[in-house]
PDB file of C-alpha atoms in Angstrom:
ATOM      1  CA  MET A  70     -34.606  17.483  -3.504  1.00 37.00           C
ATOM      2  CA  THR A  71     -31.395  15.533  -4.779  1.00 44.00           C
ATOM      3  CA  SER A  72     -29.337  14.383  -2.098  1.00 47.00           C
ATOM      4  CA  SER A  73     -25.397  15.180  -2.069  1.00 51.00           C
ATOM      5  CA  PRO A  74     -23.070  12.492  -2.762  1.00 63.00           C
ATOM      6  CA  GLY A  75     -21.547  10.805   0.458  1.00 87.00           C
ATOM      7  CA  THR A  76     -18.029  10.863  -0.709  1.00 94.00           C
ATOM      8  CA  ILE A  77     -15.864  12.830  -3.157  1.00 96.00           C
ATOM      9  CA  ALA A  78     -15.312   9.560  -5.074  1.00 96.00           C
ATOM     10  CA  GLN A  79     -19.176   9.342  -5.696  1.00 94.00           C
ATOM     11  CA  ALA A  80     -19.245  12.822  -6.627  1.00 95.00           C
ATOM     12  CA  LEU A  81     -16.360  12.369  -9.177  1.00 95.00           C
ATOM     13  CA  HIS A  82     -17.397   8.936 -10.474  1.00 93.00           C
ATOM     14  CA  GLY A  83     -18.732  10.200 -13.670  1.00 95.00           C
ATOM     15  CA  SER A  84     -15.349  11.789 -14.478  1.00 96.00           C
ATOM     16  CA  SER A  85     -13.124   8.696 -13.373  1.00 96.00           C
ATOM     17  CA  VAL A  86     -11.174   7.055 -15.918  1.00 97.00           C
ATOM     18  CA  ASP A  87     -12.261   3.440 -17.036  1.00 95.00           C
ATOM     19  CA  MET A  88      -9.904   0.820 -16.429  1.00 94.00           C
ATOM     20  CA  VAL A  89      -9.643  -0.336 -20.097  1.00 95.00           C
ATOM     21  CA  THR A  90      -8.206   3.088 -20.829  1.00 97.00           C
ATOM     22  CA  LEU A  91      -5.890   3.091 -17.854  1.00 96.00           C
ATOM     23  CA  GLN A  92      -4.619  -0.404 -18.903  1.00 95.00           C
ATOM     24  CA  ARG A  93      -3.785   1.072 -22.239  1.00 96.00           C
ATOM     25  CA  ARG A  94      -2.000   3.950 -20.636  1.00 96.00           C
ATOM     26  CA  TYR A  95      -0.300   2.344 -17.917  1.00 95.00           C
ATOM     27  CA  GLY A  96       0.058  -1.222 -18.910  1.00 94.00           C
ATOM     28  CA  ALA A  97       3.495  -1.747 -17.522  1.00 94.00           C
ATOM     29  CA  GLN A  98       2.823   0.100 -14.025  1.00 94.00           C
ATOM     30  CA  PHE A  99      -0.418  -2.146 -13.671  1.00 95.00           C
ATOM     31  CA  ALA A 100       1.261  -5.351 -14.481  1.00 92.00           C
ATOM     32  CA  MET A 101       3.870  -4.485 -11.688  1.00 92.00           C
ATOM     33  CA  VAL A 102       1.256  -3.311  -9.157  1.00 94.00           C
ATOM     34  CA  ARG A 103      -0.885  -6.365  -9.737  1.00 92.00           C
ATOM     35  CA  LYS A 104       2.369  -8.617  -8.894  1.00 90.00           C
ATOM     36  CA  VAL A 105       3.002  -6.682  -5.879  1.00 93.00           C
ATOM     37  CA  LEU A 106      -0.597  -6.205  -4.641  1.00 94.00           C
ATOM     38  CA  GLY A 107      -2.655  -8.597  -6.389  1.00 92.00           C
ATOM     39  CA  VAL A 108      -5.096  -6.042  -7.920  1.00 94.00           C
ATOM     40  CA  ALA A 109      -5.256  -2.657 -10.105  1.00 93.00           C
ATOM     41  CA  PRO A 110      -6.270  -0.191  -7.303  1.00 96.00           C
ATOM     42  CA  ASN A 111      -9.400   1.667  -7.927  1.00 96.00           C
ATOM     43  CA  ALA A 112      -7.563   4.850  -6.784  1.00 97.00           C
ATOM     44  CA  ALA A 113      -6.002   5.054 -10.329  1.00 97.00           C
ATOM     45  CA  ALA A 114      -9.426   5.751 -11.816  1.00 96.00           C
ATOM     46  CA  TYR A 115      -9.645   8.901  -9.804  1.00 97.00           C
ATOM     47  CA  LEU A 116      -5.943   9.935  -9.949  1.00 97.00           C
ATOM     48  CA  GLU A 117      -5.994   9.929 -13.759  1.00 97.00           C
ATOM     49  CA  ILE A 118      -8.839  12.608 -13.714  1.00 97.00           C
ATOM     50  CA  TRP A 119      -5.511  14.888 -13.038  1.00 95.00           C
ATOM     51  CA  PRO A 120      -2.992  12.947 -15.136  1.00 95.00           C
ATOM     52  CA  ILE A 121      -0.075  14.460 -13.196  1.00 95.00           C
ATOM     53  CA  GLY A 122      -1.583  13.064 -10.244  1.00 94.00           C
ATOM     54  CA  MET A 123      -1.466   9.592 -11.461  1.00 96.00           C
ATOM     55  CA  ARG A 124       1.995   9.930 -12.931  1.00 95.00           C
ATOM     56  CA  THR A 125       3.107  11.345  -9.484  1.00 95.00           C
ATOM     57  CA  TYR A 126       1.689   8.396  -7.928  1.00 95.00           C
ATOM     58  CA  ASN A 127       3.397   6.111 -10.378  1.00 95.00           C
ATOM     59  CA  VAL A 128       6.937   7.604  -9.452  1.00 95.00           C
ATOM     60  CA  LEU A 129       6.407   7.896  -5.769  1.00 95.00           C
ATOM     61  CA  VAL A 130       5.125   4.439  -4.815  1.00 96.00           C
ATOM     62  CA  PRO A 131       8.030   2.195  -6.425  1.00 94.00           C
ATOM     63  CA  ASN A 132      10.651   4.655  -5.572  1.00 95.00           C
ATOM     64  CA  PHE A 133       9.764   5.215  -1.947  1.00 97.00           C
ATOM     65  CA  LEU A 134       9.261   1.150  -1.454  1.00 97.00           C
ATOM     66  CA  ASN A 135      12.643   0.677  -3.231  1.00 95.00           C
ATOM     67  CA  LEU A 136      10.859  -1.678  -5.833  1.00 93.00           C
ATOM     68  CA  PRO A 137      11.798  -4.172  -7.076  1.00 91.00           C
ATOM     69  CA  PHE A 138      14.708  -4.493  -5.021  1.00 93.00           C
ATOM     70  CA  LEU A 139      12.810  -4.851  -1.882  1.00 95.00           C
ATOM     71  CA  LEU A 140      10.869  -7.779  -3.281  1.00 94.00           C
ATOM     72  CA  PHE A 141      14.195  -9.681  -3.942  1.00 92.00           C
ATOM     73  CA  GLY A 142      15.370  -9.298  -0.437  1.00 92.00           C
ATOM     74  CA  PHE A 143      17.704  -5.997  -0.728  1.00 95.00           C
ATOM     75  CA  GLY A 144      16.966  -3.725   2.346  1.00 96.00           C
ATOM     76  CA  PRO A 145      15.117  -4.306   5.585  1.00 97.00           C
ATOM     77  CA  PRO A 146      12.827  -7.498   5.913  1.00 97.00           C
ATOM     78  CA  LYS A 147      10.052  -6.894   3.444  1.00 97.00           C
ATOM     79  CA  ALA A 148       7.627  -8.550   5.898  1.00 97.00           C
ATOM     80  CA  THR A 149       8.445  -5.870   8.170  1.00 97.00           C
ATOM     81  CA  VAL A 150       8.042  -3.206   5.713  1.00 98.00           C
ATOM     82  CA  GLY A 151       4.598  -4.604   5.036  1.00 98.00           C
ATOM     83  CA  LEU A 152       3.807  -4.618   8.670  1.00 97.00           C
ATOM     84  CA  ALA A 153       5.120  -0.872   9.113  1.00 97.00           C
ATOM     85  CA  MET A 154       3.037   0.140   6.215  1.00 98.00           C
ATOM     86  CA  TYR A 155      -0.225  -1.543   7.751  1.00 98.00           C
ATOM     87  CA  THR A 156       0.505   0.027  11.163  1.00 97.00           C
ATOM     88  CA  ALA A 157       0.739   3.471   9.588  1.00 97.00           C
ATOM     89  CA  SER A 158      -2.499   3.023   7.820  1.00 97.00           C
ATOM     90  CA  ARG A 159      -4.419   1.967  10.986  1.00 96.00           C
ATOM     91  CA  ALA A 160      -2.995   4.676  12.862  1.00 96.00           C
ATOM     92  CA  ALA A 161      -3.780   7.189  10.075  1.00 96.00           C
ATOM     93  CA  GLY A 162      -7.432   5.635  10.197  1.00 96.00           C
ATOM     94  CA  CYS A 163      -7.411   4.879   6.477  1.00 97.00           C
ATOM     95  CA  ALA A 164      -9.469   1.589   5.932  1.00 97.00           C
ATOM     96  CA  TYR A 165      -8.838   1.554   2.213  1.00 98.00           C
ATOM     97  CA  CYS A 166      -4.834   1.566   2.779  1.00 98.00           C
ATOM     98  CA  ALA A 167      -5.293  -0.762   5.580  1.00 98.00           C
ATOM     99  CA  SER A 168      -6.806  -3.405   3.374  1.00 97.00           C
ATOM    100  CA  HIS A 169      -4.085  -2.971   0.569  1.00 98.00           C
ATOM    101  CA  CYS A 170      -1.262  -3.029   3.123  1.00 98.00           C
ATOM    102  CA  CYS A 171      -2.882  -6.263   4.698  1.00 97.00           C
ATOM    103  CA  ALA A 172      -2.623  -7.842   1.384  1.00 97.00           C
ATOM    104  CA  PHE A 173       0.890  -6.276   0.705  1.00 97.00           C
ATOM    105  CA  ALA A 174       2.232  -7.703   4.057  1.00 97.00           C
ATOM    106  CA  LEU A 175       0.858 -11.184   3.475  1.00 97.00           C
ATOM    107  CA  ARG A 176       2.420 -11.323   0.070  1.00 96.00           C
ATOM    108  CA  ARG A 177       5.987 -10.221   1.637  1.00 96.00           C
ATOM    109  CA  GLY A 178       5.473 -13.357   4.043  1.00 95.00           C
ATOM    110  CA  ALA A 179       4.045 -11.762   7.081  1.00 95.00           C
ATOM    111  CA  ASP A 180       1.869 -13.880   9.251  1.00 93.00           C
ATOM    112  CA  GLU A 181      -1.898 -13.225   9.708  1.00 93.00           C
ATOM    113  CA  GLY A 182      -1.233 -13.339  13.521  1.00 92.00           C
ATOM    114  CA  ASP A 183       1.294 -10.554  13.021  1.00 92.00           C
ATOM    115  CA  LEU A 184      -1.288  -8.493  11.393  1.00 94.00           C
ATOM    116  CA  VAL A 185      -4.121  -9.166  13.977  1.00 92.00           C
ATOM    117  CA  ARG A 186      -1.908  -8.334  17.013  1.00 92.00           C
ATOM    118  CA  ILE A 187      -0.863  -4.808  15.807  1.00 92.00           C
ATOM    119  CA  VAL A 188      -3.865  -3.127  16.757  1.00 85.00           C
ATOM    120  CA  GLY A 189      -3.990  -2.521  20.631  1.00 76.00           C
ATOM    121  CA  ARG A 190      -0.477  -3.904  21.120  1.00 69.00           C
ATOM    122  CA  GLY A 191       1.000  -3.171  24.279  1.00 59.00           C
ATOM    123  CA  PRO A 192       4.637  -3.320  25.695  1.00 51.00           C
ATOM    124  CA  ALA A 193       4.016  -6.731  27.072  1.00 47.00           C
ATOM    125  CA  SER A 194       2.388  -8.206  23.785  1.00 55.00           C
ATOM    126  CA  GLY A 195       4.574 -11.020  22.345  1.00 64.00           C
ATOM    127  CA  GLY A 196       5.146 -12.212  18.823  1.00 79.00           C
ATOM    128  CA  TYR A 197       7.667  -9.550  17.629  1.00 89.00           C
ATOM    129  CA  SER A 198      11.215  -9.341  17.644  1.00 92.00           C
ATOM    130  CA  SER A 199      12.713  -6.098  19.286  1.00 93.00           C
ATOM    131  CA  ALA A 200      13.626  -4.900  15.704  1.00 95.00           C
ATOM    132  CA  GLU A 201      10.190  -5.441  14.408  1.00 95.00           C
ATOM    133  CA  ARG A 202       8.824  -3.733  17.562  1.00 94.00           C
ATOM    134  CA  SER A 203      11.014  -0.603  16.885  1.00 96.00           C
ATOM    135  CA  ALA A 204       9.798  -0.360  13.415  1.00 97.00           C
ATOM    136  CA  LEU A 205       6.096  -0.664  14.123  1.00 96.00           C
ATOM    137  CA  ASP A 206       6.391   1.912  17.031  1.00 95.00           C
ATOM    138  CA  VAL A 207       8.024   4.530  14.515  1.00 97.00           C
ATOM    139  CA  ALA A 208       5.300   3.558  11.821  1.00 97.00           C
ATOM    140  CA  GLU A 209       2.669   4.284  14.400  1.00 95.00           C
ATOM    141  CA  GLY A 210       4.190   7.536  15.602  1.00 96.00           C
ATOM    142  CA  LEU A 211       4.522   8.767  12.055  1.00 96.00           C
ATOM    143  CA  GLY A 212       1.038   7.616  10.975  1.00 96.00           C
ATOM    144  CA  ARG A 213      -0.846   9.617  13.428  1.00 94.00           C
ATOM    145  CA  VAL A 214      -1.840  13.244  12.935  1.00 91.00           C
ATOM    146  CA  PRO A 215      -0.192  15.129  14.831  1.00 92.00           C
ATOM    147  CA  GLY A 216       2.731  12.767  14.744  1.00 92.00           C
ATOM    148  CA  SER A 217       3.620  11.250  18.128  1.00 94.00           C
ATOM    149  CA  LEU A 218       7.169   9.759  17.275  1.00 95.00           C
ATOM    150  CA  THR A 219       9.497  10.124  20.350  1.00 95.00           C
ATOM    151  CA  PRO A 220      13.212  10.363  20.158  1.00 96.00           C
ATOM    152  CA  ALA A 221      13.471   7.027  22.272  1.00 96.00           C
ATOM    153  CA  GLN A 222      11.503   5.520  19.269  1.00 96.00           C
ATOM    154  CA  ARG A 223      13.711   6.988  16.662  1.00 97.00           C
ATOM    155  CA  ASP A 224      16.964   5.885  18.621  1.00 97.00           C
ATOM    156  CA  ALA A 225      15.454   2.256  18.880  1.00 97.00           C
ATOM    157  CA  LEU A 226      14.991   2.082  15.240  1.00 97.00           C
ATOM    158  CA  ARG A 227      18.459   3.308  14.610  1.00 97.00           C
ATOM    159  CA  ASP A 228      19.739   0.685  17.041  1.00 97.00           C
ATOM    160  CA  SER A 229      17.959  -2.124  15.266  1.00 97.00           C
ATOM    161  CA  PHE A 230      18.576  -1.494  11.460  1.00 98.00           C
ATOM    162  CA  SER A 231      21.236   0.033   9.709  1.00 97.00           C
ATOM    163  CA  PRO A 232      21.003   3.533   8.452  1.00 97.00           C
ATOM    164  CA  ALA A 233      20.005   2.499   5.066  1.00 97.00           C
ATOM    165  CA  ASP A 234      17.440   0.041   6.311  1.00 98.00           C
ATOM    166  CA  ALA A 235      16.024   2.431   8.789  1.00 98.00           C
ATOM    167  CA  GLU A 236      15.725   4.936   5.888  1.00 98.00           C
ATOM    168  CA  TRP A 237      13.827   2.732   3.643  1.00 98.00           C
ATOM    169  CA  LEU A 238      11.439   1.672   6.428  1.00 98.00           C
ATOM    170  CA  VAL A 239      10.704   5.450   7.167  1.00 98.00           C
ATOM    171  CA  LEU A 240      10.190   5.981   3.389  1.00 98.00           C
ATOM    172  CA  ALA A 241       7.741   3.322   3.251  1.00 98.00           C
ATOM    173  CA  VAL A 242       5.826   4.803   6.134  1.00 98.00           C
ATOM    174  CA  ALA A 243       6.129   8.318   4.541  1.00 97.00           C
ATOM    175  CA  VAL A 244       4.487   7.333   1.147  1.00 97.00           C
ATOM    176  CA  MET A 245       1.627   5.719   3.118  1.00 97.00           C
ATOM    177  CA  GLY A 246       1.108   9.082   4.493  1.00 95.00           C
ATOM    178  CA  PHE A 247       0.136  10.484   1.016  1.00 95.00           C
ATOM    179  CA  LEU A 248      -1.761   7.387   0.160  1.00 97.00           C
ATOM    180  CA  ASN A 249      -3.743   7.350   3.614  1.00 97.00           C
ATOM    181  CA  LYS A 250      -4.636  10.986   3.194  1.00 97.00           C
ATOM    182  CA  PHE A 251      -5.877  10.772  -0.475  1.00 97.00           C
ATOM    183  CA  ASN A 252      -7.670   7.511  -0.431  1.00 97.00           C
ATOM    184  CA  ASP A 253      -9.389   8.459   2.937  1.00 97.00           C
ATOM    185  CA  THR A 254     -10.405  11.960   1.927  1.00 97.00           C
ATOM    186  CA  VAL A 255     -11.773  10.886  -1.434  1.00 97.00           C
ATOM    187  CA  GLY A 256     -13.370   7.847  -0.042  1.00 97.00           C
ATOM    188  CA  ILE A 257     -11.993   5.567  -2.814  1.00 97.00           C
ATOM    189  CA  PRO A 258     -14.271   2.223  -3.325  1.00 96.00           C
ATOM    190  CA  LEU A 259     -12.676  -0.986  -2.376  1.00 96.00           C
ATOM    191  CA  GLU A 260     -11.824  -3.774  -4.830  1.00 95.00           C
ATOM    192  CA  GLU A 261     -14.150  -6.804  -4.018  1.00 94.00           C
ATOM    193  CA  SER A 262     -11.240  -9.043  -3.339  1.00 94.00           C
ATOM    194  CA  MET A 263      -9.503  -6.618  -1.191  1.00 96.00           C
ATOM    195  CA  LEU A 264     -12.676  -6.141   0.905  1.00 95.00           C
ATOM    196  CA  ALA A 265     -13.163  -9.986   1.328  1.00 94.00           C
ATOM    197  CA  LEU A 266      -9.561 -10.515   2.405  1.00 95.00           C
ATOM    198  CA  ALA A 267      -9.657  -7.603   4.811  1.00 96.00           C
ATOM    199  CA  ASP A 268     -13.024  -8.749   6.245  1.00 95.00           C
ATOM    200  CA  GLU A 269     -11.760 -12.117   7.003  1.00 95.00           C
ATOM    201  CA  VAL A 270      -8.222 -11.272   8.131  1.00 95.00           C
ATOM    202  CA  ILE A 271      -8.347  -8.000  10.047  1.00 96.00           C
ATOM    203  CA  GLY A 272     -12.056  -7.432  10.278  1.00 95.00           C
ATOM    204  CA  PRO A 273     -11.903  -9.014  13.893  1.00 93.00           C
ATOM    205  CA  THR A 274      -9.387  -6.494  15.035  1.00 94.00           C
ATOM    206  CA  GLY A 275     -12.213  -3.875  14.333  1.00 94.00           C
ATOM    207  CA  TRP A 276     -11.506  -2.974  10.786  1.00 96.00           C
ATOM    208  CA  THR A 277     -14.627  -1.976   8.685  1.00 96.00           C
ATOM    209  CA  ALA A 278     -14.818  -0.673   5.019  1.00 96.00           C
ATOM    210  CA  GLY A 279     -17.071   2.137   5.926  1.00 95.00           C
ATOM    211  CA  LYS A 280     -17.064   4.787   3.322  1.00 95.00           C
ATOM    212  CA  HIS A 281     -14.845   2.378   1.164  1.00 96.00           C
ATOM    213  CA  LEU A 282     -17.706  -0.078   0.716  1.00 92.00           C
ATOM    214  CA  PRO A 283     -18.119  -0.900  -3.148  1.00 87.00           C
ATOM    215  CA  ILE A 284     -21.399   0.000  -4.505  1.00 69.00           C
ATOM    216  CA  PRO A 285     -22.835  -2.268  -5.462  1.00 63.00           C
ATOM    217  CA  ALA A 286     -21.214  -4.554  -3.059  1.00 56.00           C
ATOM    218  CA  ALA A 287     -20.565  -8.192  -4.511  1.00 58.00           C
ATOM    219  CA  THR A 288     -20.023 -11.187  -2.306  1.00 63.00           C
ATOM    220  CA  VAL A 289     -16.729 -12.632  -3.153  1.00 67.00           C
ATOM    221  CA  THR A 290     -14.673 -15.546  -1.405  1.00 72.00           C
ATOM    222  CA  PRO A 291     -11.430 -14.310  -0.032  1.00 73.00           C
ATOM    223  CA  THR A 292      -8.059 -15.806  -1.586  1.00 78.00           C
ATOM    224  CA  LYS A 293      -5.322 -15.667   0.786  1.00 83.00           C
ATOM    225  CA  PRO A 294      -2.214 -14.229  -0.852  1.00 86.00           C
ATOM    226  CA  GLN A 295       0.734 -16.281  -1.088  1.00 87.00           C
ATOM    227  CA  PRO A 296       4.254 -15.084  -0.295  1.00 90.00           C
ATOM    228  CA  ASP A 297       6.379 -14.121  -3.017  1.00 89.00           C
ATOM    229  CA  ARG A 298       7.725 -16.886  -5.140  1.00 87.00           C
ATOM    230  CA  PHE A 299      11.037 -16.262  -7.043  1.00 86.00           C
ATOM    231  CA  VAL A 300       9.402 -17.345 -10.247  1.00 85.00           C
ATOM    232  CA  ASP A 301       6.661 -14.734  -9.976  1.00 83.00           C
ATOM    233  CA  LEU A 302       9.412 -11.958  -9.092  1.00 85.00           C
ATOM    234  CA  LEU A 303      11.065 -12.784 -12.239  1.00 86.00           C
ATOM    235  CA  ALA A 304       8.097 -12.062 -14.202  1.00 85.00           C
ATOM    236  CA  LEU A 305       8.463  -8.508 -12.935  1.00 86.00           C
ATOM    237  CA  LEU A 306      11.695  -8.339 -14.900  1.00 87.00           C
ATOM    238  CA  LEU A 307       9.791  -8.265 -18.221  1.00 88.00           C
ATOM    239  CA  VAL A 308       7.895  -5.121 -17.495  1.00 91.00           C
ATOM    240  CA  LEU A 309      10.749  -3.128 -15.640  1.00 90.00           C
ATOM    241  CA  PRO A 310      11.974  -1.435 -18.697  1.00 90.00           C
ATOM    242  CA  SER A 311       8.728   0.075 -19.526  1.00 93.00           C
ATOM    243  CA  VAL A 312       8.406   1.158 -16.144  1.00 92.00           C
ATOM    244  CA  ILE A 313      11.903   2.696 -15.818  1.00 92.00           C
ATOM    245  CA  ARG A 314      11.423   4.426 -19.099  1.00 93.00           C
ATOM    246  CA  ALA A 315       8.206   6.125 -18.173  1.00 93.00           C
ATOM    247  CA  ASP A 316       9.786   7.077 -14.701  1.00 93.00           C
ATOM    248  CA  LYS A 317      12.574   9.030 -16.301  1.00 92.00           C
ATOM    249  CA  HIS A 318      10.089  10.576 -18.823  1.00 92.00           C
ATOM    250  CA  TRP A 319       7.854  11.765 -16.186  1.00 92.00           C
ATOM    251  CA  THR A 320      10.697  13.090 -14.014  1.00 89.00           C
TER     252      THR A 320
END
């Protein structure tokens, strides 16, 4: 008797699109996401089974995260945006996105301690400014299903950030809502480098890869992401024209 696959990703593995083909079709987008995250996400191999899904992903994520402007310091503090995305993913229970948001936040200048303190933090927990706390509270409330955002938390966010910055923070959390549900439901296998990083940084908080464990799993020494350097951000300008052209074409 043949056993059923454990995840949707395992069931769809034979139909997933290889990275060579994805690189040919989405070279500019992959170049951008590698600069932003450090890897080309395995989720792309499954989204491209339905090309409209992959194109939608490539339109939603950079636009909801205000890329590349966020990386150059426009909008709310980018480290706070990364922490909010991570908080939402932990609240939603998506181990895949939590690992990615861990890397994203570190690359935007967040401290490892900031990530570790998020889980189980209480009103008396230190280490966050009042503005950061308001962003994390909103992210947690929006990340839960059903949502638990309160009027007081919404008001605190409005008091801590300009209307535009508050909107960008909420949009960053909102796009994680889509990514959390898709990646968790499908059971996308983690990239080895993301697994190694998450194991070391957020593993002590109770994070585990679970169904997202790569098969076969390889032992990889984690490489700590470095905060954005201006010279690295300038390299994004080389791929932006292609990314913008594709965005306009798809929309």
